[in-house]
Coordinates of C-alpha atoms in Angstrom, one line a residue:
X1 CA 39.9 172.6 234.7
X2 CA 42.1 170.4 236.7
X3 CA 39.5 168.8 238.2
X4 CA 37.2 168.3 235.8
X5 CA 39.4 167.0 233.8
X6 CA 40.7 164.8 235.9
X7 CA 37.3 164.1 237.0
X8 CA 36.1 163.0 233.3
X9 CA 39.3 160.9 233.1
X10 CA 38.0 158.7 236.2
X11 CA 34.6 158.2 234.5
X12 CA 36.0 157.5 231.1
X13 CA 38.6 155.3 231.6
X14 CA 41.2 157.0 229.4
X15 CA 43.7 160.0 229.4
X16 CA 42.6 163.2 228.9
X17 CA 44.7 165.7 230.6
X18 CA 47.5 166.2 228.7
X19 CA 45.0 167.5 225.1
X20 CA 43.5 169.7 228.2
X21 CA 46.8 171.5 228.8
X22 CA 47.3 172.0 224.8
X23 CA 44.8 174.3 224.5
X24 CA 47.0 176.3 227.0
X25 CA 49.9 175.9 224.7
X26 CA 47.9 176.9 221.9
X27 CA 47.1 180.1 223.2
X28 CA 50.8 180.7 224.4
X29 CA 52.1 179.8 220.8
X30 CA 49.4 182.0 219.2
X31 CA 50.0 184.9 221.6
X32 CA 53.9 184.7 220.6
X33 CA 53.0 184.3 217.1
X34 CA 50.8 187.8 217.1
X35 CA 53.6 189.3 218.9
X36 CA 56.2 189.1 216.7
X37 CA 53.3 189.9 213.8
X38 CA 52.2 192.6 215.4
X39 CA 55.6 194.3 216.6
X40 CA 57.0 194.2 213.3
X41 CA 53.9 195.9 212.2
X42 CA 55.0 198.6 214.7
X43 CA 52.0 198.3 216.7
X44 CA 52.7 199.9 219.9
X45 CA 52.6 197.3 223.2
X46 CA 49.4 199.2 224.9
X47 CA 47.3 198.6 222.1
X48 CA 48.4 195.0 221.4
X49 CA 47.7 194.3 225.0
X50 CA 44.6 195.8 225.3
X51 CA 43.1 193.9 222.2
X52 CA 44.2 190.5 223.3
X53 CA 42.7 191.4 227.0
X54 CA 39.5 192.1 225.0
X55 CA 39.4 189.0 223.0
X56 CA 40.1 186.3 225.9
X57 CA 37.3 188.3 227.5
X58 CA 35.1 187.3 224.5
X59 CA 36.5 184.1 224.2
X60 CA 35.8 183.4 227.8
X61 CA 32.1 184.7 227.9
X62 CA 31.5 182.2 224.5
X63 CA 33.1 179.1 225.7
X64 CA 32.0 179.5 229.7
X65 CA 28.3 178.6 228.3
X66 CA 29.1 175.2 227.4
X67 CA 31.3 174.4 230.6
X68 CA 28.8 171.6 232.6
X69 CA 27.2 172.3 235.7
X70 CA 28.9 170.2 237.6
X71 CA 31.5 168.4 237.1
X72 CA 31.7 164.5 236.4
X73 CA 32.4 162.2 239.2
X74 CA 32.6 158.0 240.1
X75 CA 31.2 157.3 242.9
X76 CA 33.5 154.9 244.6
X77 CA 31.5 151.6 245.5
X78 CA 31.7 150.8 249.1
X79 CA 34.5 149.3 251.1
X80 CA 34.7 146.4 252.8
X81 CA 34.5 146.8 256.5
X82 CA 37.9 145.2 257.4
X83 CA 39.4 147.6 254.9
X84 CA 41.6 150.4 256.3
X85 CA 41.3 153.6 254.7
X86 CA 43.5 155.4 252.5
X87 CA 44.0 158.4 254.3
X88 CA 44.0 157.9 258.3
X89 CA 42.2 160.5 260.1
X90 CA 43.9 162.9 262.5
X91 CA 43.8 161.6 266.0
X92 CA 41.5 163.7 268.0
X93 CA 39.7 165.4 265.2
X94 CA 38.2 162.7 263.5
X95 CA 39.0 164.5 259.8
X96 CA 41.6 163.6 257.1
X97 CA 44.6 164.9 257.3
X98 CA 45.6 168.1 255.1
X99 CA 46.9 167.2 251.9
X100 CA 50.3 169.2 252.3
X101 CA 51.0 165.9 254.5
X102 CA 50.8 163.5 252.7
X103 CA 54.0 161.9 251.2
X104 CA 52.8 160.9 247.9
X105 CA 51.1 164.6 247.3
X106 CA 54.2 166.0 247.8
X107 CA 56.2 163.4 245.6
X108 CA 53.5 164.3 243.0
X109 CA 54.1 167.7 243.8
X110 CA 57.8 167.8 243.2
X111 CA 57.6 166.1 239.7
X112 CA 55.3 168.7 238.5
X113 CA 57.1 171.1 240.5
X114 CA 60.6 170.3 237.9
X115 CA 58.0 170.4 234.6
X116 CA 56.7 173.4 235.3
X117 CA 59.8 175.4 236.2
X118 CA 61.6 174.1 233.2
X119 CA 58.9 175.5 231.1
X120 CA 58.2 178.8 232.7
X121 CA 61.9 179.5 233.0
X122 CA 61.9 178.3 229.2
X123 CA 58.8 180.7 228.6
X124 CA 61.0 183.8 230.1
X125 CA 64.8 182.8 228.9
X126 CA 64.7 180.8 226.2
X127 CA 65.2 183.4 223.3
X128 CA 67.4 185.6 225.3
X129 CA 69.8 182.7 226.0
X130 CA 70.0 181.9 222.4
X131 CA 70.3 185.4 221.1
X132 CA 73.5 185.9 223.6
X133 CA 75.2 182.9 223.4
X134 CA 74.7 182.8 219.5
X135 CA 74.3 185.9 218.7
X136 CA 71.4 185.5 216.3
X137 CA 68.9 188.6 215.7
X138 CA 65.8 189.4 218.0
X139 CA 63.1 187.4 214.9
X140 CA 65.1 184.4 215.3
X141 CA 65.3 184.2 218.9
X142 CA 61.0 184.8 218.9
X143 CA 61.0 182.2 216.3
X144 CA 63.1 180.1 219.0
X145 CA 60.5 180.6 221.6
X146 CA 57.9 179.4 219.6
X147 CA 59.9 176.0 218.6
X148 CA 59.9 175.4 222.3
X149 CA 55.8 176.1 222.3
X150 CA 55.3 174.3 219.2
X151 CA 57.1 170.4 220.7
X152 CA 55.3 171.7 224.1
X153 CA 52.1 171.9 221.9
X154 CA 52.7 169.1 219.3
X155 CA 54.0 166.0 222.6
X156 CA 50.4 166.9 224.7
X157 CA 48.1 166.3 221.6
X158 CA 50.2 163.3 221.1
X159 CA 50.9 162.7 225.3
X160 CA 47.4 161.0 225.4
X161 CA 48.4 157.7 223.5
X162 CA 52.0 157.7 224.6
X163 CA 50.7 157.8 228.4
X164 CA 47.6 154.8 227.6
X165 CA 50.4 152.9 225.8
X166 CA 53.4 153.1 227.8
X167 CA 52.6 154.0 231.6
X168 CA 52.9 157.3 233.6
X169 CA 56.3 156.5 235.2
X170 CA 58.3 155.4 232.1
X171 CA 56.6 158.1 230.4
X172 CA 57.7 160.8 233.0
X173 CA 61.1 159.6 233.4
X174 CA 61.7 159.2 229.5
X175 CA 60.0 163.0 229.8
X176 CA 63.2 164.3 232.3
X177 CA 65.5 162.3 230.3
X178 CA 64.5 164.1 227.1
X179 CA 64.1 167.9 229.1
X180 CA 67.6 167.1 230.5
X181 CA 69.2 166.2 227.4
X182 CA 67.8 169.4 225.9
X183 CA 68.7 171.8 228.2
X184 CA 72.4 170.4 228.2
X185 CA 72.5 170.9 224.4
X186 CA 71.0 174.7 225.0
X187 CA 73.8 174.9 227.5
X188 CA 77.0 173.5 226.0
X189 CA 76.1 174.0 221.8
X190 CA 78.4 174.9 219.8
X191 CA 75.7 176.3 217.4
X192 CA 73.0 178.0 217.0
X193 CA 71.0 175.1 215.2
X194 CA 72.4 172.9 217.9
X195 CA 71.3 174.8 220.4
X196 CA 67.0 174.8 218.7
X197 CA 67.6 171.0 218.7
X198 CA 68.1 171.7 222.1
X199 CA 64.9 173.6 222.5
X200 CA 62.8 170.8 220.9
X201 CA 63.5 168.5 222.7
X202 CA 63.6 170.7 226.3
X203 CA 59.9 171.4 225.0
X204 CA 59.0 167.5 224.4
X205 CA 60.6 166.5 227.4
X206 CA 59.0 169.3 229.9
X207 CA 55.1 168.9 228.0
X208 CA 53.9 166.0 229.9
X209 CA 54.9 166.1 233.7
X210 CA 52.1 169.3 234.6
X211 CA 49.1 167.3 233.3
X212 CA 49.9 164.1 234.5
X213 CA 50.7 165.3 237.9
X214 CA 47.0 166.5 237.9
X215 CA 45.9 163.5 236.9
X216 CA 47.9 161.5 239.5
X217 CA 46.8 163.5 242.0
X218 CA 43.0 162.9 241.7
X219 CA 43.4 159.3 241.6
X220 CA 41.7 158.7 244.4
X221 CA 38.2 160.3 243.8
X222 CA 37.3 161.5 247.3
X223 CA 40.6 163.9 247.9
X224 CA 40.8 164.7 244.1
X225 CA 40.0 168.7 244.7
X226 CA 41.9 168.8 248.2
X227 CA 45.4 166.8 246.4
X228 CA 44.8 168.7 243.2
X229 CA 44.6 171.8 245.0
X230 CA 48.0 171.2 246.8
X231 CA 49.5 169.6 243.7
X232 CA 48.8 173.1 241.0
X233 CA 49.4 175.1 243.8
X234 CA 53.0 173.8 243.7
X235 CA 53.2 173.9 239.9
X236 CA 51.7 177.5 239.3
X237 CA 54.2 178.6 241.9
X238 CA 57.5 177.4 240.1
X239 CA 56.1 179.0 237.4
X240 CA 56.0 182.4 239.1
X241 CA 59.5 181.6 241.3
X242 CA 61.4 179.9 238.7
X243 CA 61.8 182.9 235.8
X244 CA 62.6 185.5 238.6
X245 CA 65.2 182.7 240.5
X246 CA 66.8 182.1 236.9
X247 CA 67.3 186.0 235.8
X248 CA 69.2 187.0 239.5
X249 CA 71.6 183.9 239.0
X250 CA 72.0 184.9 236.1
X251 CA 73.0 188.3 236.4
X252 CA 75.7 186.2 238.7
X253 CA 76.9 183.4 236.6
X254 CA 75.7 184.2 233.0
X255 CA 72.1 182.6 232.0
X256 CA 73.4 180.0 230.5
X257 CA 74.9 178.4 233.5
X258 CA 72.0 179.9 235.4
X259 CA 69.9 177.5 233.5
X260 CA 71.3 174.6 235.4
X261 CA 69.2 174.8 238.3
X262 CA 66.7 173.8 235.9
X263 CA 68.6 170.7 234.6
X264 CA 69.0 170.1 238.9
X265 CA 65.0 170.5 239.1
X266 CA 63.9 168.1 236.0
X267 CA 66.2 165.6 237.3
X268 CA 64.6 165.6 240.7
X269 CA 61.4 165.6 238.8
X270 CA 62.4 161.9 237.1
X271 CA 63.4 160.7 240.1
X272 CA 59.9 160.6 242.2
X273 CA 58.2 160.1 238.7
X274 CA 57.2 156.8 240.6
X275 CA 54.6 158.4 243.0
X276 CA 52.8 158.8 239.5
X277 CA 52.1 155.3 239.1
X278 CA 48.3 155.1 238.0
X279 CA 46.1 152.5 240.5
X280 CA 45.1 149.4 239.6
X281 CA 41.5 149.3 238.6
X282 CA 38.7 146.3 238.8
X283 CA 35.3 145.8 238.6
X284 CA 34.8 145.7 242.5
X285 CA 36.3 149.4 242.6
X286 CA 34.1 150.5 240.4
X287 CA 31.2 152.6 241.3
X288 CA 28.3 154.7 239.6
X289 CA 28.7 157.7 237.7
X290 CA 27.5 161.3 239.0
X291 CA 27.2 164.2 236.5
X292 CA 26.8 164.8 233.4
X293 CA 28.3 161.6 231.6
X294 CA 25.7 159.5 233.4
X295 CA 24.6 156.8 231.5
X296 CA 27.7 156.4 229.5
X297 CA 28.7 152.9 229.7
X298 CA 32.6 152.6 230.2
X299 CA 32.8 148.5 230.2
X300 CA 32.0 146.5 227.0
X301 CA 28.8 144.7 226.6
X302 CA 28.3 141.4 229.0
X303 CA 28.3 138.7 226.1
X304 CA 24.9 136.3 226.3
X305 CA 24.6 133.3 228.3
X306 CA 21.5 131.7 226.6
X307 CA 22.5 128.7 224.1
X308 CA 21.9 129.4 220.3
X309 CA 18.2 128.7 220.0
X310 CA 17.1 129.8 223.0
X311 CA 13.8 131.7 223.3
X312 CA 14.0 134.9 225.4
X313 CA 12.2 134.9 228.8

């Protein structure tokens, strides 16, 4: 998805990415949401698993049928010859280089790195943290968790716009800015509806960073799948370190103070928010389009040169 997203995003001209990682909000807020339905129905946990296994299975078969062949590229036109490539090749090998090398991969990396363990971690704790430190019932701490989903949800329909408008960077750093503030509230309220302002904005500030790391990554169509490989592969793994890392500090320090890590990793995550900067692009690095958006033009009509009266040729 990654890919092609980023992929279609190249040969349209405009932001995609972040309305591509909603849907996987949407599914997390509706899964929450038949949870709590379902367990106060006293539906037992094997059962409510099973039949949500069964219908993202026929979800999956449905939807896979419209998913294009291949997926859409630009090709880049062609250099000029006194132009020095991007990406040097290893001495002695003649290839590029791996993308865990490269600086700016790994700058990418670490800003979707912060986003993504701020929301996993969020995804895990959230409610508990609330419940205990407010003492608020088991309902109201679900109903916490799905706050969080809902401004995760709510900013990447939205993200689009914002990010056309405004730029990656400032939009990314605003983003940590916002996630910071949020988890400080979580941290330090004095109440429990202190604390869900908290969560809203934790949620808004943590939506964006995933997506637009993707999208940073595969600026540069010809390493899109290697940098976007290396760039998830650092995301989807602070998802699966970052809950476990947060529950053993905090059967140290509390959870609560254990969730300042976080605040340490989405402050990071502002900081290289400049390796996000999109590429400038012109008309001479433009190229063709491959797939199946071929044909679509993505550059307004050349106006007429004839004089008004003109015949045709």
């Amino acid at each position: 998805m990654n890919v092609s997203g980023a992929a279609a995003e190249e040969v349209l001209n405009r932001t995609l990415m972040p309305r591509l990682h909603a849907a996987f909000s949407l599914g997390s807020l509706v899964g929450a949401g038949s949870a709590v339905l379902l367990a106060s129905a006293g539906v037992p946990v094997g059962p409510h698993a099973a039949g949500a296994g069964l219908a993202a299975a026929a979800a999956l078969v449905v939807l896979v049928r419209g998913l294009p062949a291949d997926a859409p590229t630009r090709v880049p036109a062609p250099a000029p010859a006194a132009d020095v490539p991007a990406v040097a090749p290893d001495v002695g090998t003649g290839r590029a280089p791996s993308a865990w090398r490269e600086p700016q991969v790994l700058l990418i990396g670490s800003v979707v790195f912060g986003a993504a363990f701020a929301e996993g971690s969020a995804n895990d704790w959230i409610g508990l943290v609330v419940v205990d430190d407010h003492h608020i019932g088991q309902g109201a701490g679900a109903a916490v968790l799905g706050v969080f989903l809902t401004a995760v949800l709510l900013t990447r329909l939205a993200g689009a716009r914002v990010l056309d408008r405004f730029g990656r960077v400032l939009v990314v750093r605003a983003s940590a800015g916002c996630a910071a503030a949020g988890l400080a509230l979580v941290v330090l309220a004095p109440t429990a509806p202190v604390a869900v302002l908290g969560v809203a904005l934790w949620g808004t500030g943590t939506a964006l960073g995933f997506p637009v790391g993707m999208s940073a990554a595969a600026d540069d169509p010809t390493r899109a799948a290697a940098r976007v490989g290396v760039v998830s592969t650092v995301g989807y793994g602070a998802f699966l370190v970052g809950p476990p890392l947060i529950g053993a500090l905090g059967e140290r320090v509390g959870l609560s103070r254990a969730l300042l890590v976080v605040l340490v990793a989405v402050l990071l995550s502002g900081a290289a928010a400049g390796a996000v900067r999109a590429p400038r692009r012109d008309a001479a690095s433009s190229g063709g389009i491959r797939g199946p958006l071929r044909g679509c033009s993505t550059s307004p009509p050349r106006a007429s040169r004839r004089p008004p009266g003109a015949a045709a040729p």
